[in-house]
Short mmCIF file of N, CA and C in Angstrom, two decimals:
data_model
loop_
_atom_site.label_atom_id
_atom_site.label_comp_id
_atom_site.label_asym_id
_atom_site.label_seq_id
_atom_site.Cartn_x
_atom_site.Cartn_y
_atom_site.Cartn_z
N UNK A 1 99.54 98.22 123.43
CA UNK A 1 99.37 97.22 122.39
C UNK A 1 97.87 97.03 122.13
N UNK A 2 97.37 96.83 120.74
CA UNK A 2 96.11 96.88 120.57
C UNK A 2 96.00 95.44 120.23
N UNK A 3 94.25 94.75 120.79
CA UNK A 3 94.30 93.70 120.75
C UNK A 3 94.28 93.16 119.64
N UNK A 4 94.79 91.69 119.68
CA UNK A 4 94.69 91.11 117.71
C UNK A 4 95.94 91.12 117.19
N UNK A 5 96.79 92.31 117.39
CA UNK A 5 97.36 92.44 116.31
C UNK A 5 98.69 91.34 115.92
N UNK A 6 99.52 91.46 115.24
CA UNK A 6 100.49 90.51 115.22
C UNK A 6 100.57 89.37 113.84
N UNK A 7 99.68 90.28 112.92
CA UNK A 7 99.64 89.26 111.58
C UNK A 7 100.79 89.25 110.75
N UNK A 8 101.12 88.55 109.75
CA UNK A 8 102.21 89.69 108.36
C UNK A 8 100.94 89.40 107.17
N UNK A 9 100.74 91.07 106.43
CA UNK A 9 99.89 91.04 105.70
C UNK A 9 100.92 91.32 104.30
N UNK A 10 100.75 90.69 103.03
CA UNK A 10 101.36 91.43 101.84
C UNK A 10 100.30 91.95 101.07
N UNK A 11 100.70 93.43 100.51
CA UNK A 11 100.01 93.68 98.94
C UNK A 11 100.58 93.94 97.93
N UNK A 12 100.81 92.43 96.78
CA UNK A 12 101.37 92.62 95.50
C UNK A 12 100.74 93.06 94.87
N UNK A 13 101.63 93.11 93.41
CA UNK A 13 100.97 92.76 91.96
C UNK A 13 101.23 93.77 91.12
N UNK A 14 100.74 94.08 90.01
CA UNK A 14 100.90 95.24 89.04
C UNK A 14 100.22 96.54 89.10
N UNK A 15 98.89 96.11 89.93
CA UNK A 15 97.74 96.85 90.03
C UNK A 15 97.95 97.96 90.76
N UNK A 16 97.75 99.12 90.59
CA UNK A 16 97.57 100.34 91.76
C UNK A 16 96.78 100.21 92.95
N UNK A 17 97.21 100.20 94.02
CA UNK A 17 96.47 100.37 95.34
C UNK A 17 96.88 99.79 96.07
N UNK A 18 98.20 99.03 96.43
CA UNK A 18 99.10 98.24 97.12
C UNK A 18 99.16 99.84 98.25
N UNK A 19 100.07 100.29 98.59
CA UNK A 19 100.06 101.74 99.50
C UNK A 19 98.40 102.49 99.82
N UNK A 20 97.99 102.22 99.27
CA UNK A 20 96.69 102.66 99.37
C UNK A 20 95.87 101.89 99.99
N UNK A 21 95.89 100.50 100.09
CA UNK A 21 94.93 99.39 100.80
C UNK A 21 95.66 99.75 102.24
N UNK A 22 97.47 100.09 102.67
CA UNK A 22 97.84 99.89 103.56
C UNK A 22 97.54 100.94 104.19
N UNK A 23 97.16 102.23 103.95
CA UNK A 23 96.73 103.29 104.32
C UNK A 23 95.61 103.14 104.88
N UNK A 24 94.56 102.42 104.35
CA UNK A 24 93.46 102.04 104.49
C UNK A 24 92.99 101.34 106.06
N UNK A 25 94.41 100.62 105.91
CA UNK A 25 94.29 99.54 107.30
C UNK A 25 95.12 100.71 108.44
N UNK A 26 95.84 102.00 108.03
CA UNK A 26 96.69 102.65 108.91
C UNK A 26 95.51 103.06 109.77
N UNK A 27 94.22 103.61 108.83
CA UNK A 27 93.17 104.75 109.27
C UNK A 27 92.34 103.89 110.42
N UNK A 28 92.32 102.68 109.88
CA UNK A 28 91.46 102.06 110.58
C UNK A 28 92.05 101.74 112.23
N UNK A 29 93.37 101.70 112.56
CA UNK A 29 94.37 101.49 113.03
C UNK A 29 94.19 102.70 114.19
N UNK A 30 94.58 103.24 113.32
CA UNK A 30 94.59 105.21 113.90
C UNK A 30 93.19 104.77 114.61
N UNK A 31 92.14 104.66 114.19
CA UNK A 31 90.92 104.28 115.00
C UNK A 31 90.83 103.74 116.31
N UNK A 32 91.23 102.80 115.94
CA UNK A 32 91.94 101.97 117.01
C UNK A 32 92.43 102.43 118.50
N UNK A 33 93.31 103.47 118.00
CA UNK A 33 94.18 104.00 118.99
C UNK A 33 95.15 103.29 118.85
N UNK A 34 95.37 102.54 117.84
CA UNK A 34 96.78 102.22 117.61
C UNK A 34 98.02 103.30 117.40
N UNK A 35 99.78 102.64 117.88
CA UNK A 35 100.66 103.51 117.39
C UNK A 35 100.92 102.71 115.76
N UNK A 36 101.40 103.71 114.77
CA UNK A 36 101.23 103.26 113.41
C UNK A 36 102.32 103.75 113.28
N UNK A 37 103.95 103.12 112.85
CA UNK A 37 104.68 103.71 112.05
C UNK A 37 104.80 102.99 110.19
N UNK A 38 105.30 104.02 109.46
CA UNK A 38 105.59 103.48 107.99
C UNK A 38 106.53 104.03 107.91
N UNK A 39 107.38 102.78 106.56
CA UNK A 39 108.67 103.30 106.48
C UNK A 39 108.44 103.09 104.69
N UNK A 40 108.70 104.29 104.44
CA UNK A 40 108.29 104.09 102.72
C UNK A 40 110.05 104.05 102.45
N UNK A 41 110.31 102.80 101.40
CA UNK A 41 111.48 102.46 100.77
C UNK A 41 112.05 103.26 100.03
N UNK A 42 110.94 103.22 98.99
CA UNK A 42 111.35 103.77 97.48
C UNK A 42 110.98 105.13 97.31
N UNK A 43 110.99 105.97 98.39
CA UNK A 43 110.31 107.13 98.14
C UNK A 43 110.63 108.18 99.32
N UNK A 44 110.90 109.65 98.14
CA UNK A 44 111.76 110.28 99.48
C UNK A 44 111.01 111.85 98.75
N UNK A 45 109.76 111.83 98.86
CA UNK A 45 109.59 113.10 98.35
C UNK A 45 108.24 113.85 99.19
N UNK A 46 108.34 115.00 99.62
CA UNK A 46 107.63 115.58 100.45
C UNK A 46 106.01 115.89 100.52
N UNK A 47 106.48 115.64 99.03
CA UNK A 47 104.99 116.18 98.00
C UNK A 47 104.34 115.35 98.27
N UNK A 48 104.27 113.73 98.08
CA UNK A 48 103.31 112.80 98.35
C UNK A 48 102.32 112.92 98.70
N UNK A 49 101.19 113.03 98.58
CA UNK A 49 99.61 113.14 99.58
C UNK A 49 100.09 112.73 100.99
N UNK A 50 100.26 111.45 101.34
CA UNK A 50 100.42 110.61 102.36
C UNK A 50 101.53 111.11 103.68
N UNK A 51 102.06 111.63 102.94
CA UNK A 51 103.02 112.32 103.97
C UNK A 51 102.44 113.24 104.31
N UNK A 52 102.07 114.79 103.58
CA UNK A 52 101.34 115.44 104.50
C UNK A 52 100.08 115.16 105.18
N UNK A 53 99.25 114.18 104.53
CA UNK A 53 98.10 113.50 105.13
C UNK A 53 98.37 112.52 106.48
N UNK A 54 99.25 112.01 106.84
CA UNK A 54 99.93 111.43 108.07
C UNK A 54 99.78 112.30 109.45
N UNK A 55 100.54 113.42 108.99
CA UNK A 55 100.64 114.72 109.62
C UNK A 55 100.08 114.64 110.91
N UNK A 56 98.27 114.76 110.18
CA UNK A 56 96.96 114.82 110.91
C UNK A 56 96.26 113.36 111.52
N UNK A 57 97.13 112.14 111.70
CA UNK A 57 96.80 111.58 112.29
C UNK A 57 97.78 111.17 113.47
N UNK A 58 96.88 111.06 114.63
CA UNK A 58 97.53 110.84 116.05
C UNK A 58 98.22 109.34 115.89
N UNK A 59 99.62 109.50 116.67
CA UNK A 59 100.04 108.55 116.63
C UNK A 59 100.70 107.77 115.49
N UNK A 60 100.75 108.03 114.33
CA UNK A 60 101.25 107.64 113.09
C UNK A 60 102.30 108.23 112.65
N UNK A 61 103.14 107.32 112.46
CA UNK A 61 105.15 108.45 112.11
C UNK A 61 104.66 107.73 110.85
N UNK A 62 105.38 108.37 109.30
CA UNK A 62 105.68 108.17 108.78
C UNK A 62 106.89 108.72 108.09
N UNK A 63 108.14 107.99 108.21
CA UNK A 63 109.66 107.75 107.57
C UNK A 63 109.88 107.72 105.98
N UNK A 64 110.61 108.38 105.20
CA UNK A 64 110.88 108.05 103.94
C UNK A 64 112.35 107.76 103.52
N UNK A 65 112.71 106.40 103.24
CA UNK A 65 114.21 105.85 103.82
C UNK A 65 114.66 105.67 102.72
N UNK A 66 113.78 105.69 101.65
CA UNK A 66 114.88 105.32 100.42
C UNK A 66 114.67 106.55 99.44
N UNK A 67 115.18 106.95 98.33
CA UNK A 67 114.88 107.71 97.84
C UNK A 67 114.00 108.05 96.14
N UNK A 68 113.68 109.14 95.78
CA UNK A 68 112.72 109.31 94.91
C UNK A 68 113.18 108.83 93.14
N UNK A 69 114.43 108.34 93.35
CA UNK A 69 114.89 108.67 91.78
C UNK A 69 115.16 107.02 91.18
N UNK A 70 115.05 107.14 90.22
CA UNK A 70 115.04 105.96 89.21
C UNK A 70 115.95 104.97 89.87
N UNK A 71 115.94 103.54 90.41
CA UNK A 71 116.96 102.41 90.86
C UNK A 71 117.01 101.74 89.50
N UNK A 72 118.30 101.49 89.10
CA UNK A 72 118.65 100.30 87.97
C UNK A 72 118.50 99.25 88.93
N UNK A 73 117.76 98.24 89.27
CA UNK A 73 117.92 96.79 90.09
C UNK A 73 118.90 96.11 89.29
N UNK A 74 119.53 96.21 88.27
CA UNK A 74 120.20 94.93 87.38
C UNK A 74 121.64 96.25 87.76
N UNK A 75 121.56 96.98 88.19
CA UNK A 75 122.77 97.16 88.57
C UNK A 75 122.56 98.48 89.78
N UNK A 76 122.38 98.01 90.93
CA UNK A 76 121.86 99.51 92.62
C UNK A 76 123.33 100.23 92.27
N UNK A 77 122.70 101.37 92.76
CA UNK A 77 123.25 102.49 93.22
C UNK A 77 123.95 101.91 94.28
N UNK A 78 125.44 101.97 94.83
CA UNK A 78 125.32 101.55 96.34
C UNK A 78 124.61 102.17 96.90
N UNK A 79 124.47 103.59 96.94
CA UNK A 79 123.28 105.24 97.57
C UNK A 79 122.11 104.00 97.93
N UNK A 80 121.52 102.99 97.12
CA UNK A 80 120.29 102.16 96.99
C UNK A 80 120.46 101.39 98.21
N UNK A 81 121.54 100.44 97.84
CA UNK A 81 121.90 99.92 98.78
C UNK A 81 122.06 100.29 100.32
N UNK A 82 122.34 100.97 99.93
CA UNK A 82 122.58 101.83 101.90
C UNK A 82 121.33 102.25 102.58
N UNK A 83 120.90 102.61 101.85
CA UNK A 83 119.43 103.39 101.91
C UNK A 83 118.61 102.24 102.44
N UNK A 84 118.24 101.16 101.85
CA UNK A 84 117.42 100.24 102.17
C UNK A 84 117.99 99.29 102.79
N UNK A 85 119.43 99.38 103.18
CA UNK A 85 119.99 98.60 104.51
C UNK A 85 119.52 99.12 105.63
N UNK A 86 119.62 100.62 105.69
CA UNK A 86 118.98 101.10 106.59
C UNK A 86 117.86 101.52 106.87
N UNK A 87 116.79 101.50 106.25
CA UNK A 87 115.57 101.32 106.48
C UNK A 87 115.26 99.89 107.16
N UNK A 88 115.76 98.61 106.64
CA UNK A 88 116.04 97.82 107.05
C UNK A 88 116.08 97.41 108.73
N UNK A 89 117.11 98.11 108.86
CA UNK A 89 117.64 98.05 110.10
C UNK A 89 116.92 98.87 110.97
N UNK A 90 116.10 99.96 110.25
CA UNK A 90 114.90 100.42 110.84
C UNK A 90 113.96 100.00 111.85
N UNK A 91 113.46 99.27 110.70
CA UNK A 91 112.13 98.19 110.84
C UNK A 91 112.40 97.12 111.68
N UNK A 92 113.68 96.70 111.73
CA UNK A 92 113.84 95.58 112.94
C UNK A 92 113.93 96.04 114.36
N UNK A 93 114.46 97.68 114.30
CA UNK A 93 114.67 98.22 115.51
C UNK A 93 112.56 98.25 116.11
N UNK A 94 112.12 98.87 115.52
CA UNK A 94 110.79 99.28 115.44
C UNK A 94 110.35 97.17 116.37
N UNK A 95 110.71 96.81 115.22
CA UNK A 95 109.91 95.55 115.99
C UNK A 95 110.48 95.21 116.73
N UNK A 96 111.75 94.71 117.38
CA UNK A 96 112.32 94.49 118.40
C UNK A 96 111.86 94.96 120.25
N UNK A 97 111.91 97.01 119.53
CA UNK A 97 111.23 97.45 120.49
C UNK A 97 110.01 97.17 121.13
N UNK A 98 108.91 96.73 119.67
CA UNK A 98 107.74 96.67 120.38
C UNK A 98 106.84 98.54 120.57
N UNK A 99 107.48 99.06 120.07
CA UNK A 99 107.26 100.72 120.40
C UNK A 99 106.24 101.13 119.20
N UNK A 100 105.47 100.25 118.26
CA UNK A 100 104.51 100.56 117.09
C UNK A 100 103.53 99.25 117.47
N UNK A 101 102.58 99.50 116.99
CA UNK A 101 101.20 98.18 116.87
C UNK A 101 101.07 97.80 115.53
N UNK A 102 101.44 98.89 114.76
CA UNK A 102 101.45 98.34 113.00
C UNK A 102 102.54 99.18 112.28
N UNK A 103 103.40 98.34 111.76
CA UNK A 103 104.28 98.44 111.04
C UNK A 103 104.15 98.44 109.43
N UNK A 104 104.03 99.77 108.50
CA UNK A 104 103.98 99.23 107.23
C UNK A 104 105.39 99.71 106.51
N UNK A 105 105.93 98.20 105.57
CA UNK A 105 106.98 98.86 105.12
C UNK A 105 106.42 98.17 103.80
N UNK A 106 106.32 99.99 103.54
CA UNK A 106 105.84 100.30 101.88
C UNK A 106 107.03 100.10 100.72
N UNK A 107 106.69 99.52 100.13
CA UNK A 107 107.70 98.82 99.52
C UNK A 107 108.55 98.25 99.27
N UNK A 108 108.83 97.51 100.19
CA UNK A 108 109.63 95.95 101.22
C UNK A 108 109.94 94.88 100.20
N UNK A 109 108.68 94.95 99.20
CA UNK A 109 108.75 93.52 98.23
C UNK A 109 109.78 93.94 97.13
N UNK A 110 109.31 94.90 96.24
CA UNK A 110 110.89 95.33 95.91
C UNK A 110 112.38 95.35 96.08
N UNK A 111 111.96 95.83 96.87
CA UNK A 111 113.59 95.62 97.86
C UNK A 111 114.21 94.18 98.01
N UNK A 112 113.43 93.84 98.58
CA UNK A 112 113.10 92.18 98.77
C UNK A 112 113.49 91.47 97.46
N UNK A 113 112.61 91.91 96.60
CA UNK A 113 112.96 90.93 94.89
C UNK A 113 114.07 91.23 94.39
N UNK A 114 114.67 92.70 94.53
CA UNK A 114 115.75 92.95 93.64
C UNK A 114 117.03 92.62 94.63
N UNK A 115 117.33 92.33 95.78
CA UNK A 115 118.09 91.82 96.38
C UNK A 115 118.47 93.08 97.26
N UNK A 116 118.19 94.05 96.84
CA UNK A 116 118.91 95.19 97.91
C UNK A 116 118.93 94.86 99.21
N UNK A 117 118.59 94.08 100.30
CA UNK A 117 118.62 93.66 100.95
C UNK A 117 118.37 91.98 100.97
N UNK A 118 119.31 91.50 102.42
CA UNK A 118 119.16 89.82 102.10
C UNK A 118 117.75 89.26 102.28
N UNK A 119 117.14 88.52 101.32
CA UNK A 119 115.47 88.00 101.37
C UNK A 119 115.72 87.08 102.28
N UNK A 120 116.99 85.79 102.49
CA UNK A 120 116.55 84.90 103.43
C UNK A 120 116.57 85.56 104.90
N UNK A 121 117.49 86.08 105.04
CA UNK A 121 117.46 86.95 106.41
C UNK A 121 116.47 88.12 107.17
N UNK A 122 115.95 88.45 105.86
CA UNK A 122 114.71 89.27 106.03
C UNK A 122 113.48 88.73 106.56
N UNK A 123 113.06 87.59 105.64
CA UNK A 123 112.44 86.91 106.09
C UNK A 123 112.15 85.66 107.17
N UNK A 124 113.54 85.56 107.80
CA UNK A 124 113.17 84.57 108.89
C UNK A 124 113.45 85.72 109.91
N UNK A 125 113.89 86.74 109.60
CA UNK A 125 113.66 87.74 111.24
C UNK A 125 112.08 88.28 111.12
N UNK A 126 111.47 88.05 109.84
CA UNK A 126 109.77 88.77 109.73
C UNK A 126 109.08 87.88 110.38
N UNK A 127 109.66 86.39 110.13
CA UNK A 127 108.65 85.27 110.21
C UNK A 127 108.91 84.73 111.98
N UNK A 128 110.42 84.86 112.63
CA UNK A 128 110.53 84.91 114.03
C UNK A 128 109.53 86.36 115.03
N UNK A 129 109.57 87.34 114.37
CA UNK A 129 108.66 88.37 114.79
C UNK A 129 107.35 88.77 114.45
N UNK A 130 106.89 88.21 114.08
CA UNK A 130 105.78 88.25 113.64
C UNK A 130 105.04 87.50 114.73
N UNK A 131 103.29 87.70 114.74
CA UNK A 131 102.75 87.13 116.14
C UNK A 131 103.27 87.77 117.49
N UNK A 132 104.16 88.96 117.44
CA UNK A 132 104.67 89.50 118.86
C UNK A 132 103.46 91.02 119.71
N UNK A 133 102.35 90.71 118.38
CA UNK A 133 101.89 92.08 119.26
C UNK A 133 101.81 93.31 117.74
N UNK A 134 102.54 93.08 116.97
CA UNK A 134 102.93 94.17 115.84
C UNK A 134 102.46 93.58 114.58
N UNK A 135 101.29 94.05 114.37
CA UNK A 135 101.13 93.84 112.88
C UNK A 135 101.49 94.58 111.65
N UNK A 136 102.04 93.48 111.03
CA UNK A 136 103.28 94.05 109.54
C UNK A 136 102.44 93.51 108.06
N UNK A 137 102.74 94.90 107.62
CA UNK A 137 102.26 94.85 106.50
C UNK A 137 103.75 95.76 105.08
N UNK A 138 103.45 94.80 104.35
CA UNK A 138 104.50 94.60 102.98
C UNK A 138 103.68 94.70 101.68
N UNK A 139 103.89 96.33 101.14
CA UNK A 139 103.42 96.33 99.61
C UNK A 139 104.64 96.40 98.84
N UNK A 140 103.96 96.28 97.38
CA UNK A 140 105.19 96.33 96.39
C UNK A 140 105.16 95.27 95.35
N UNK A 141 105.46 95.49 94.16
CA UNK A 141 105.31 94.74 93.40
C UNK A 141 106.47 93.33 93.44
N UNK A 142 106.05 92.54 92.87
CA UNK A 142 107.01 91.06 92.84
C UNK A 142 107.35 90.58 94.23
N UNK A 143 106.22 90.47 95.12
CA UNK A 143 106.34 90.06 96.50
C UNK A 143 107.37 88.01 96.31
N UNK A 144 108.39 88.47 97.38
CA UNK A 144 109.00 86.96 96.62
C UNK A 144 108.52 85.88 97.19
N UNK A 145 108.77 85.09 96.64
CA UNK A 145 108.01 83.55 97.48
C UNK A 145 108.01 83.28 98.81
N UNK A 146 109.52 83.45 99.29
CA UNK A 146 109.55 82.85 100.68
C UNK A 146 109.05 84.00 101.65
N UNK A 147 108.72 85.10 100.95
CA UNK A 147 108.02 86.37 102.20
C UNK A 147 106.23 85.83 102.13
N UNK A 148 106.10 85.60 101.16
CA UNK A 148 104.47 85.20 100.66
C UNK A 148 103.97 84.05 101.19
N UNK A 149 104.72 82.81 101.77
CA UNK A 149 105.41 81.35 102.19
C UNK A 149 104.51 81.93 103.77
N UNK A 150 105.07 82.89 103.85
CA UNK A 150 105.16 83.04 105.57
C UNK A 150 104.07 83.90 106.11
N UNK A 151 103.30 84.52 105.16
CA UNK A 151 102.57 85.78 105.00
C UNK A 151 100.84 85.19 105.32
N UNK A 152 100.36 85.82 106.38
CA UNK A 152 98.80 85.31 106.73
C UNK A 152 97.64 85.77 105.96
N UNK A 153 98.09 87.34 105.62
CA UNK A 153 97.29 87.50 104.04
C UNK A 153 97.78 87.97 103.54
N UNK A 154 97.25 87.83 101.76
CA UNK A 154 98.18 88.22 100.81
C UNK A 154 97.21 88.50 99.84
N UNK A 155 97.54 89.67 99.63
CA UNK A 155 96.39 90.62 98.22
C UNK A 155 97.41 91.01 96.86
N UNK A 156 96.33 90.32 95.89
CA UNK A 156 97.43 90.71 94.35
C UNK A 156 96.23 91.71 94.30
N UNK A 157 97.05 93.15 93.78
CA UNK A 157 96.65 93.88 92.70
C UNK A 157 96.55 93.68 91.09
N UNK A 158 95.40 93.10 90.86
CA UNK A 158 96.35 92.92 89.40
C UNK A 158 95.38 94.02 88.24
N UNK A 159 96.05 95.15 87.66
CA UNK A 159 95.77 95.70 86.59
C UNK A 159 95.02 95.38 85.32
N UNK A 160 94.00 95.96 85.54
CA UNK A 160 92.71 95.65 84.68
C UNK A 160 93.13 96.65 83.38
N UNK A 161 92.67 97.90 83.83
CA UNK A 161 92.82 98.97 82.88
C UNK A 161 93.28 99.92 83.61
N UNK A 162 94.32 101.28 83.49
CA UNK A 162 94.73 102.08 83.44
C UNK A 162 94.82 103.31 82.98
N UNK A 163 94.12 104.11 83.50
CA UNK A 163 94.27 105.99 82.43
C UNK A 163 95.44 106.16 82.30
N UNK A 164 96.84 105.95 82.52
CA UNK A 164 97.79 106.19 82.14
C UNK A 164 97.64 105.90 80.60
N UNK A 165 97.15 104.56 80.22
CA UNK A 165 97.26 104.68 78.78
C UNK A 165 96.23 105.26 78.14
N UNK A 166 95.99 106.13 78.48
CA UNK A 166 95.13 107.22 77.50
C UNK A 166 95.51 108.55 77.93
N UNK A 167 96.76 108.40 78.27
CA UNK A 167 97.89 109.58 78.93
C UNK A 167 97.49 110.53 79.92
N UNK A 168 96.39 110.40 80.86
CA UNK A 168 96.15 110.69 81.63
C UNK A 168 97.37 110.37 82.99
N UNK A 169 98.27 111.61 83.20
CA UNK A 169 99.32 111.26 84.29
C UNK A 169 99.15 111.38 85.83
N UNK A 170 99.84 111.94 86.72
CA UNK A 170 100.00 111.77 87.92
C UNK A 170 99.13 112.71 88.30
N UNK A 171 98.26 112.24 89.75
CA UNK A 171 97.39 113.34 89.58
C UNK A 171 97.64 113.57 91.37
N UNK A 172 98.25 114.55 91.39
CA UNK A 172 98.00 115.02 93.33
C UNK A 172 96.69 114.74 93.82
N UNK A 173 96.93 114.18 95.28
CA UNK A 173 95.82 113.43 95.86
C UNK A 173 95.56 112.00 94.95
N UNK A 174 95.71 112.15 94.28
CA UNK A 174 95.16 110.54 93.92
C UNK A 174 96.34 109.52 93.58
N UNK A 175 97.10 109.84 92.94
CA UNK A 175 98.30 109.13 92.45
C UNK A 175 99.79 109.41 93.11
N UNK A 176 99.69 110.57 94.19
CA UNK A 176 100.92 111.12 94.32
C UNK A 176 100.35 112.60 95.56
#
């Protein structure tokens, strides 16, 4: 266990760099000599930078539990549903154990907002575990109140300007 740890950190908002700030804190982590697992929600694709960039750091698992393709939230896939029950059930195993020092579940708030999983239950098992030794960190846009309620820091991204709208798209290594 590395000393300190044991916060819940969120990164909302619209802005790009929510996964990217948490990466940020993984490296620093990895420094550390921390163990680092992530459990990315919404994302099940190999290609990612981050996944093969993980690779090469000691001690860092990173999981991809939900998958890559379009979710209707106004109406889940059950496939959605299942998927992020069990990631879910992941992340509680992970903290329960005690077997990680930082926990990031990349895109938790989503999940969280659109109901795919229960928010009150989510959040009073985040907010009973939390302070145990494991610091948790939650990106994703529309972080919901009562996770944010409970949360020791909390970073909005919020979108200034964007090259997307000057159709500049996905760019490996940087975006993907």
């Amino acid at each position: 266990m590395v000393k300190d740890f044991g916060l819940l950190q969120v990164y909302t908002g619209n802005g790009k760099g929510k996964t990217t700030a948490a990466l940020g804190v993984v490296l620093r982590a990895v420094g550390a000599g921390a163990r680092t697992v992530i459990l990315a929600f919404m994302k099940d694709d190999s290609g990612y930078g981050e996944v093969s960039g993980c690779k090469y750091l000691p001690g860092v698992t990173l999981e991809q539990v939900g998958r890559n393709d379009f979710i209707n939230f106004r109406k889940p896939d059950p496939l959605d549903l299942k998927l992020a029950q069990a990631g879910w059930e992941k992340a509680q195993r992970y903290l329960l154990e005690g077997q990680t020092d930082l926990l990031v579940l990349d895109e938790l708030n989503l999940v969280l907002a659109h109901h795919l999983i229960d928010v009150d239950a989510a959040v009073k098992f985040l907010q009973a575990h939390k302070q145990q030794g494991t610091e948790i960190i939650c990106t994703g846009r529309d972080a919901p109140p009562k996770l944010l309620a409970i949360a020791d820091l909390i970073t909005e991204m919020r979108e200034v300007r964007h090259y997307y709208e000057r159709g500049i798209g996905i760019r490996d290594g940087i975006d993907h």
